[in-house]
Short mmCIF file of C-alpha atoms in Angstrom, two decimals:
data_model
loop_
_atom_site.label_atom_id
_atom_site.label_comp_id
_atom_site.label_asym_id
_atom_site.label_seq_id
_atom_site.Cartn_x
_atom_site.Cartn_y
_atom_site.Cartn_z
CA UNK A 283 66.12 117.14 168.45
CA UNK A 284 69.12 116.11 170.52
CA UNK A 285 71.63 118.78 171.53
CA UNK A 286 74.53 116.65 170.30
CA UNK A 287 73.04 116.38 166.80
CA UNK A 288 72.36 120.11 166.72
CA UNK A 289 75.88 120.95 167.87
CA UNK A 290 77.66 118.69 165.39
CA UNK A 291 75.48 119.75 162.44
CA UNK A 292 75.76 123.46 163.19
CA UNK A 293 79.52 123.21 163.43
CA UNK A 294 79.73 121.51 160.04
CA UNK A 295 77.28 123.94 158.43
CA UNK A 296 78.99 126.99 159.91
CA UNK A 297 82.38 125.77 158.70
CA UNK A 298 81.08 125.17 155.18
CA UNK A 299 79.22 128.50 154.94
CA UNK A 300 82.10 130.47 156.50
CA UNK A 301 84.59 129.13 153.96
CA UNK A 302 82.30 129.19 150.93
CA UNK A 303 80.33 132.42 151.44
CA UNK A 304 83.12 135.00 151.07
CA UNK A 305 84.16 133.67 147.67
CA UNK A 306 82.93 135.63 144.66
CA UNK A 307 81.38 132.56 143.04
CA UNK A 308 79.40 131.56 146.14
CA UNK A 309 75.64 131.53 145.65
CA UNK A 310 73.03 131.66 148.42
CA UNK A 311 69.40 130.72 147.77
CA UNK A 312 66.72 130.64 150.42
CA UNK A 313 62.97 130.32 150.88
CA UNK A 314 60.87 131.52 153.82
CA UNK A 315 57.31 130.25 154.18
CA UNK A 316 54.45 130.18 156.69
CA UNK A 317 50.94 128.78 156.69
CA UNK A 318 48.15 126.90 158.40
CA UNK A 319 47.56 123.16 158.22
CA UNK A 320 44.58 120.94 159.01
CA UNK A 321 45.41 117.34 159.93
CA UNK A 322 42.51 114.96 160.63
CA UNK A 323 44.72 112.32 162.32
CA UNK A 324 47.81 114.08 163.64
CA UNK A 325 48.84 111.17 165.92
CA UNK A 326 48.26 108.58 163.16
CA UNK A 327 46.20 106.31 165.38
CA UNK A 328 43.98 103.53 163.97
CA UNK A 329 41.06 104.66 166.19
CA UNK A 330 40.00 107.89 167.93
CA UNK A 331 41.74 110.16 165.44
CA UNK A 332 42.89 113.54 166.80
CA UNK A 333 42.08 116.37 164.36
CA UNK A 334 44.10 119.56 164.81
CA UNK A 335 44.87 122.92 163.28
CA UNK A 336 48.65 123.44 163.06
CA UNK A 337 50.48 126.72 162.49
CA UNK A 338 53.70 126.26 160.52
CA UNK A 339 56.77 128.29 159.54
CA UNK A 340 59.87 127.19 157.67
CA UNK A 341 63.22 128.27 156.28
CA UNK A 342 65.07 126.43 153.53
CA UNK A 343 68.46 127.39 152.13
CA UNK A 344 71.16 126.33 149.70
CA UNK A 345 74.76 127.56 149.59
CA UNK A 346 76.85 126.45 146.61
CA UNK A 347 80.42 127.16 145.61
CA UNK A 348 82.46 125.71 142.75
CA UNK A 349 85.84 127.41 142.72
CA UNK A 350 89.46 126.38 142.53
CA UNK A 351 89.91 126.63 146.32
CA UNK A 352 86.47 125.62 147.61
CA UNK A 353 83.78 123.29 146.34
CA UNK A 354 80.69 123.23 148.55
CA UNK A 355 76.99 122.39 148.61
CA UNK A 356 75.10 123.06 151.84
CA UNK A 357 71.33 122.46 151.77
CA UNK A 358 69.22 122.77 154.90
CA UNK A 359 65.69 123.18 156.15
CA UNK A 360 64.05 123.96 159.52
CA UNK A 361 60.29 123.62 160.13
CA UNK A 362 58.42 124.91 163.20
CA UNK A 363 55.01 123.49 164.12
CA UNK A 364 52.57 124.93 166.69
CA UNK A 365 50.01 122.27 167.63
CA UNK A 366 46.64 122.98 169.23
CA UNK A 367 47.32 120.64 172.16
CA UNK A 368 48.56 117.27 173.31
CA UNK A 369 51.79 117.40 171.29
CA UNK A 370 54.91 119.42 171.97
CA UNK A 371 55.55 122.37 169.67
CA UNK A 372 59.02 122.32 168.21
CA UNK A 373 61.48 122.52 165.34
CA UNK A 374 62.45 119.69 163.01
CA UNK A 375 65.42 120.07 160.71
CA UNK A 376 67.54 118.50 158.02
CA UNK A 377 70.98 119.34 156.68
CA UNK A 378 73.02 117.93 153.83
CA UNK A 379 76.44 119.55 153.64
CA UNK A 380 79.50 118.84 151.53
CA UNK A 381 82.69 120.91 151.58
CA UNK A 382 86.04 120.31 149.93
CA UNK A 383 88.71 122.87 150.86
CA UNK A 384 91.84 122.85 148.69
CA UNK A 385 94.89 123.61 150.84
CA UNK A 386 97.58 122.86 148.22
CA UNK A 387 96.50 122.81 144.60
CA UNK A 388 96.60 119.25 143.17
CA UNK A 389 98.23 117.97 146.38
CA UNK A 390 96.18 118.42 149.57
CA UNK A 391 92.53 119.09 150.43
CA UNK A 392 90.21 118.64 153.40
CA UNK A 393 86.66 117.27 153.06
CA UNK A 394 83.71 117.64 155.44
CA UNK A 395 80.34 115.94 154.89
CA UNK A 396 77.42 116.19 157.31
CA UNK A 397 74.01 114.52 156.96
CA UNK A 398 71.30 115.45 159.47
CA UNK A 399 68.08 113.51 158.87
CA UNK A 400 64.70 112.93 160.48
CA UNK A 401 64.16 109.23 161.15
CA UNK A 402 61.58 106.99 162.78
CA UNK A 403 62.14 105.81 166.34
CA UNK A 404 60.01 102.68 165.91
CA UNK A 405 60.47 101.39 162.36
CA UNK A 406 57.21 99.38 162.55
CA UNK A 407 54.99 102.30 163.64
CA UNK A 408 53.44 105.07 161.53
CA UNK A 409 55.12 108.45 160.98
CA UNK A 410 53.54 110.29 163.91
CA UNK A 411 55.17 113.43 165.40
CA UNK A 412 56.13 111.50 168.58
CA UNK A 413 57.79 108.73 166.52
CA UNK A 414 60.57 110.90 165.08
CA UNK A 415 64.18 111.54 166.00
CA UNK A 416 67.09 113.50 164.56
CA UNK A 417 70.00 111.42 163.30
CA UNK A 418 73.37 112.91 162.35
CA UNK A 419 76.32 111.45 160.45
CA UNK A 420 79.46 113.61 160.25
CA UNK A 421 82.53 112.71 158.19
CA UNK A 422 85.77 114.74 158.01
CA UNK A 423 89.35 114.20 156.91
CA UNK A 424 92.21 115.08 154.55
CA UNK A 425 92.90 113.96 150.98
CA UNK A 426 96.44 113.59 149.64
CA UNK A 427 96.80 113.70 145.84
CA UNK A 428 99.76 112.31 143.88
CA UNK A 429 100.73 111.00 140.43
CA UNK A 430 102.41 107.72 139.48
CA UNK A 431 103.21 108.05 135.80
CA UNK A 432 99.86 107.95 134.00
CA UNK A 433 97.99 107.12 137.22
CA UNK A 434 96.32 109.74 139.41
CA UNK A 435 96.39 108.77 143.09
CA UNK A 436 94.30 109.84 146.07
CA UNK A 437 94.85 108.83 149.69
CA UNK A 438 91.99 109.61 152.07
CA UNK A 439 91.68 109.53 155.87
CA UNK A 440 88.32 109.92 157.59
CA UNK A 441 86.86 110.33 161.06
CA UNK A 442 83.11 109.58 161.14
CA UNK A 443 80.74 110.29 164.03
CA UNK A 444 77.18 108.91 164.11
CA UNK A 445 74.55 110.08 166.61
CA UNK A 446 70.83 109.39 167.07
CA UNK A 447 68.56 111.39 169.36
CA UNK A 448 66.82 108.30 170.81
CA UNK A 449 68.33 105.14 169.32
CA UNK A 450 71.53 105.09 171.40
CA UNK A 451 72.82 101.84 169.92
CA UNK A 452 73.38 103.71 166.64
CA UNK A 453 75.95 106.05 168.25
CA UNK A 454 79.51 105.28 167.14
CA UNK A 455 82.93 106.65 166.24
CA UNK A 456 84.61 105.42 163.08
CA UNK A 457 88.01 105.87 161.48
CA UNK A 458 88.76 104.99 157.89
CA UNK A 459 91.28 105.19 155.10
CA UNK A 460 91.11 104.73 151.34
CA UNK A 461 93.58 104.46 148.46
CA UNK A 462 92.33 105.27 144.97
CA UNK A 463 94.27 105.03 141.70
CA UNK A 464 92.73 106.24 138.45
CA UNK A 465 93.84 106.18 134.84
CA UNK A 466 92.05 108.34 132.28
CA UNK A 467 92.01 106.89 128.78
CA UNK A 468 90.39 109.99 127.29
CA UNK A 469 87.93 112.71 128.27
CA UNK A 470 85.07 110.21 128.38
CA UNK A 471 86.43 107.05 130.01
CA UNK A 472 88.53 106.10 133.05
CA UNK A 473 89.50 103.04 135.06
CA UNK A 474 90.15 103.10 138.80
CA UNK A 475 91.31 100.81 141.60
CA UNK A 476 89.96 101.40 145.11
CA UNK A 477 90.86 99.93 148.49
CA UNK A 478 89.07 101.27 151.58
CA UNK A 479 88.97 100.27 155.25
CA UNK A 480 86.74 101.35 158.15
CA UNK A 481 86.95 100.54 161.87
CA UNK A 482 83.64 101.03 163.72
CA UNK A 483 83.56 101.43 167.51
CA UNK A 484 80.04 101.61 169.00
CA UNK A 485 79.37 103.50 172.22
CA UNK A 486 77.28 100.57 173.52
CA UNK A 487 79.07 97.36 172.44
CA UNK A 488 76.47 95.19 174.23
CA UNK A 489 73.82 96.37 171.74
CA UNK A 490 76.00 96.60 168.61
CA UNK A 491 79.15 94.73 167.63
CA UNK A 492 82.38 96.57 166.84
CA UNK A 493 83.83 95.55 163.49
CA UNK A 494 86.19 96.37 160.67
CA UNK A 495 85.17 96.45 157.02
CA UNK A 496 87.45 96.27 153.98
CA UNK A 497 86.35 96.91 150.39
CA UNK A 498 88.56 96.32 147.34
CA UNK A 499 87.10 97.01 143.91
CA UNK A 500 87.75 98.29 140.40
CA UNK A 501 85.64 101.02 138.81
CA UNK A 502 85.14 101.77 135.12
CA UNK A 503 83.34 104.91 133.94
CA UNK A 504 82.39 105.96 130.44
CA UNK A 505 80.35 108.81 128.98
CA UNK A 506 79.06 108.79 125.41
CA UNK A 507 76.77 111.04 123.45
CA UNK A 508 73.57 109.40 124.74
CA UNK A 509 74.77 106.78 127.25
CA UNK A 510 76.80 106.99 130.45
CA UNK A 511 77.60 104.23 132.92
CA UNK A 512 79.82 103.31 135.86
CA UNK A 513 80.61 99.76 136.98
CA UNK A 514 82.14 98.70 140.32
CA UNK A 515 83.35 95.12 140.82
CA UNK A 516 85.27 93.76 143.77
CA UNK A 517 85.02 92.08 147.17
CA UNK A 518 84.27 93.02 150.80
CA UNK A 519 85.25 91.55 154.17
CA UNK A 520 83.77 92.05 157.66
CA UNK A 521 85.85 91.24 160.76
CA UNK A 522 83.97 91.46 164.08
CA UNK A 523 85.59 92.03 167.45
CA UNK A 524 84.07 88.76 168.73
CA UNK A 525 85.90 86.79 166.03
CA UNK A 526 83.09 86.33 163.47
CA UNK A 527 83.97 87.05 159.83
CA UNK A 528 81.82 87.60 156.75
CA UNK A 529 82.67 88.23 153.11
CA UNK A 530 80.73 89.06 149.97
CA UNK A 531 81.17 90.17 146.35
CA UNK A 532 80.77 93.91 145.69
CA UNK A 533 78.95 94.78 142.47
CA UNK A 534 77.39 98.11 141.46
CA UNK A 535 76.08 99.53 138.19
CA UNK A 536 74.80 103.02 137.43
CA UNK A 537 73.70 103.67 133.85
CA UNK A 538 71.78 106.36 132.03
CA UNK A 539 70.38 106.80 128.54
CA UNK A 540 69.43 110.25 127.23
CA UNK A 541 66.97 110.72 124.40
CA UNK A 542 67.54 114.34 123.56
CA UNK A 543 67.73 116.99 126.27
CA UNK A 544 64.35 116.29 127.86
CA UNK A 545 64.29 112.55 128.55
CA UNK A 546 66.55 110.27 130.59
CA UNK A 547 66.23 106.64 131.65
CA UNK A 548 68.34 105.55 134.64
CA UNK A 549 69.22 102.09 135.92
CA UNK A 550 70.94 101.30 139.23
CA UNK A 551 71.96 97.84 140.49
CA UNK A 552 73.79 96.98 143.72
CA UNK A 553 75.02 93.90 145.58
CA UNK A 554 77.13 94.89 148.57
CA UNK A 555 77.52 95.28 152.32
CA UNK A 556 76.10 98.50 153.75
CA UNK A 557 74.68 100.07 156.93
CA UNK A 558 72.55 103.08 157.90
CA UNK A 559 75.47 105.48 158.40
CA UNK A 560 77.20 104.47 155.18
CA UNK A 561 73.98 104.86 153.19
CA UNK A 562 73.36 108.34 154.63
CA UNK A 563 76.73 109.57 153.32
CA UNK A 564 76.22 107.91 149.92
CA UNK A 565 72.79 109.53 149.48
CA UNK A 566 73.95 112.95 150.72
CA UNK A 567 74.95 116.17 148.99
CA UNK A 568 78.18 114.72 147.61
CA UNK A 569 76.27 112.04 145.73
CA UNK A 570 73.71 114.32 144.05
CA UNK A 571 74.51 116.03 140.74
CA UNK A 572 72.28 119.05 141.42
CA UNK A 573 71.34 120.32 144.89
CA UNK A 574 68.14 122.34 145.43
CA UNK A 575 66.54 124.32 148.25
CA UNK A 576 64.67 121.75 150.38
CA UNK A 577 60.93 122.27 150.35
CA UNK A 578 60.24 120.37 153.57
CA UNK A 579 61.66 118.15 156.30
CA UNK A 580 60.71 114.59 155.41
CA UNK A 581 61.14 111.40 157.44
CA UNK A 582 63.72 109.20 155.75
CA UNK A 583 62.50 105.73 154.88
CA UNK A 584 65.59 103.91 156.14
CA UNK A 585 65.81 102.00 159.42
CA UNK A 586 68.20 103.32 162.08
CA UNK A 587 69.76 100.08 163.29
CA UNK A 588 73.50 99.54 163.84
CA UNK A 589 73.70 96.18 162.11
CA UNK A 590 75.47 95.74 158.78
CA UNK A 591 73.33 94.23 156.04
CA UNK A 592 73.86 92.70 152.61
CA UNK A 593 72.01 94.86 150.10
CA UNK A 594 70.58 93.63 146.80
CA UNK A 595 68.84 96.45 144.95
CA UNK A 596 67.53 97.26 141.48
CA UNK A 597 65.97 100.62 140.52
CA UNK A 598 64.68 101.92 137.19
CA UNK A 599 63.63 105.55 136.59
CA UNK A 600 62.44 107.76 133.75
CA UNK A 601 62.62 111.57 133.83
CA UNK A 602 60.96 113.93 131.35
CA UNK A 603 61.47 117.71 131.52
CA UNK A 604 59.21 119.54 129.07
CA UNK A 605 58.54 123.24 128.74
CA UNK A 606 55.19 122.93 130.54
CA UNK A 607 55.02 119.30 131.63
CA UNK A 608 57.46 117.37 133.82
CA UNK A 609 57.29 113.71 134.81
CA UNK A 610 59.31 111.28 136.93
CA UNK A 611 58.59 107.60 137.44
CA UNK A 612 60.71 105.20 139.49
CA UNK A 613 60.34 101.57 140.50
CA UNK A 614 62.64 99.65 142.81
CA UNK A 615 63.03 96.33 144.56
CA UNK A 616 65.57 95.49 147.23
CA UNK A 617 66.53 92.85 149.78
CA UNK A 618 68.20 93.62 153.10
CA UNK A 619 69.84 90.66 154.82
CA UNK A 620 71.12 91.75 158.24
CA UNK A 621 74.24 90.14 159.66
CA UNK A 622 72.88 90.26 163.22
CA UNK A 623 70.01 87.87 163.87
CA UNK A 624 68.07 90.28 166.15
CA UNK A 625 67.12 92.45 163.14
CA UNK A 626 64.51 90.92 160.77
CA UNK A 627 65.42 90.76 157.09
CA UNK A 628 63.44 92.86 154.61
CA UNK A 629 62.11 92.46 151.08
CA UNK A 630 61.06 95.91 149.83
CA UNK A 631 59.28 97.10 146.70
CA UNK A 632 58.33 100.63 145.75
CA UNK A 633 56.80 102.76 143.01
CA UNK A 634 56.91 106.56 142.62
CA UNK A 635 55.08 108.80 140.17
CA UNK A 636 55.52 112.60 140.20
CA UNK A 637 54.37 115.20 137.69
CA UNK A 638 54.15 118.96 137.24
CA UNK A 639 52.07 120.95 134.75
CA UNK A 640 52.17 124.70 134.19
CA UNK A 641 48.55 125.71 133.70
CA UNK A 642 49.53 129.32 133.08
CA UNK A 643 52.77 131.33 133.28
CA UNK A 644 52.10 131.97 136.98
CA UNK A 645 50.10 128.84 137.96
CA UNK A 646 51.59 125.36 138.42
CA UNK A 647 49.82 122.11 139.27
CA UNK A 648 51.82 119.26 140.81
CA UNK A 649 50.91 115.75 141.90
CA UNK A 650 52.65 112.65 143.14
CA UNK A 651 51.95 109.13 144.33
CA UNK A 652 54.23 106.82 146.31
CA UNK A 653 53.56 103.14 147.04
CA UNK A 654 55.73 100.97 149.28
CA UNK A 655 55.62 97.34 150.42
CA UNK A 656 57.95 95.98 153.11
CA UNK A 657 57.98 92.29 154.03
CA UNK A 658 59.69 91.30 157.29
CA UNK A 659 60.74 87.74 156.65
CA UNK A 660 61.33 86.44 160.18
CA UNK A 661 58.12 88.10 161.41
CA UNK A 662 56.02 86.70 158.57
CA UNK A 663 54.32 90.08 158.15
CA UNK A 664 54.12 92.87 155.54
CA UNK A 665 53.58 96.61 155.86
CA UNK A 666 52.02 98.57 152.99
CA UNK A 667 52.09 102.37 152.71
CA UNK A 668 50.41 104.62 150.15
CA UNK A 669 51.01 108.38 149.86
CA UNK A 670 49.24 110.67 147.40
CA UNK A 671 49.70 114.44 147.12
CA UNK A 672 48.38 117.32 145.02
CA UNK A 673 49.32 121.01 145.08
CA UNK A 674 48.42 124.21 143.26
CA UNK A 675 50.84 127.17 143.32
CA UNK A 676 50.16 130.75 142.24
CA UNK A 677 53.07 133.18 141.75
CA UNK A 678 52.08 136.77 142.43
CA UNK A 679 55.49 138.33 141.78
CA UNK A 680 58.94 136.99 140.94
CA UNK A 681 59.51 136.31 144.66
CA UNK A 682 56.11 135.85 146.33
CA UNK A 683 53.71 132.95 145.87
CA UNK A 684 50.88 131.10 147.62
CA UNK A 685 50.11 127.38 147.53
CA UNK A 686 47.35 124.98 148.54
CA UNK A 687 48.15 121.29 148.94
CA UNK A 688 46.39 118.06 149.86
CA UNK A 689 48.09 114.94 151.20
CA UNK A 690 46.61 111.47 151.77
CA UNK A 691 48.46 108.80 153.77
CA UNK A 692 47.36 105.18 154.18
CA UNK A 693 49.26 102.49 156.07
CA UNK A 694 48.28 98.85 156.53
CA UNK A 695 50.57 97.23 159.08
CA UNK A 696 50.85 93.46 159.23
CA UNK A 697 53.33 93.76 162.08
CA UNK A 698 51.03 95.79 164.35
CA UNK A 699 47.83 94.44 162.74
CA UNK A 700 46.20 97.83 162.26
CA UNK A 701 45.25 100.38 159.61
CA UNK A 702 45.97 104.12 159.66
CA UNK A 703 44.42 106.83 157.49
CA UNK A 704 45.32 110.54 157.35
CA UNK A 705 44.24 113.61 155.33
CA UNK A 706 46.19 116.87 155.45
CA UNK A 707 45.35 120.25 153.91
CA UNK A 708 47.97 123.00 153.92
CA UNK A 709 47.68 126.65 152.80
CA UNK A 710 50.84 128.74 152.85
CA UNK A 711 52.70 131.76 151.47
CA UNK A 712 56.38 131.75 150.56
CA UNK A 713 59.14 134.20 149.64
CA UNK A 714 62.17 133.27 147.52
CA UNK A 715 65.21 135.51 147.33
CA UNK A 716 65.75 134.36 143.72
CA UNK A 717 62.97 133.87 141.16
CA UNK A 718 62.52 130.42 139.72
#
């Protein structure tokens, strides 16, 4: 993990925890765990698999605050792995932090958001330990609030810093501003107008093109007894430093239907410009309704490339939360059309199935399956990945538990013309400061 990413993330996390922790309403949850893992193909090679025993230890935490002066959600995880040989021992981490500090009530606040992720170095290769890098996106700036009759206004200014441990062309400094006007018709519906601008300056302009992006759109939100939805409609412009310009409609829909308290169907549609840094902030702590203590450090599926792309995405999900049985299914399809010709376009499809079943008051069985297909259009090749997992957890007390898990990974690469198979067993013990 690069020292720059560590430094920036720790500063953001320390700031958020320092401000949020002293407040009476602040809540701190954490989990400490340690165990032993057996991996029959730790390097994820198609031939001559390297089987190893790995000692592991981890710490996950969540700090939340929802007060009049501070609103914060800081979720983080650090995992240490001790390999038998051939691979460097080390720590991998993730952090998703959001902090809004109210300086003047209803007039001025300051927002910090930090997203530290684990990403692939080579997007076409398998998720081996030596194909990972830490990537950090930090955003900070003030918010000025005002009223214009029945309209509520918000003026934002942002400085955004993006850093990758290995992929240097991703490194950039960005400045941005946004104007948002909102009118509330009642407690359940509102209409807003948004205009936002970002100027991106890459550290290596020979590998990535500096540009400005402007988005103008209207947003309508409504919540009903069983249905809620939000619609964005507008337009976007890209102006590159070399004189090239691009433009595109901006359309987004997020909708949900609740059948009682236990079932929800969600639909998300998008047609817009985006990039890796922008998507990291959108998917971070500020965009999630409920943050949880991270259970592991996972490699994000996105590609760390500096190019802007036109995103077309559709996702449909169903969640069921029963007293003993829980289920989540999600299917998605998306197209990524990169503005820069050196990055191949993608057509992606995916399917996720996850379930939990409480066999007894202290015993829980969980399983999940994830299938992904990525077609690289200019390369004329497709990668297919299949992940299947199963775990059994036994709670001995309100704080202590042990778990045994099995993980199967299969990857068929049309780009590299190879096949990779992996089986992982993991036995561990964990301590939670708060019972589930």
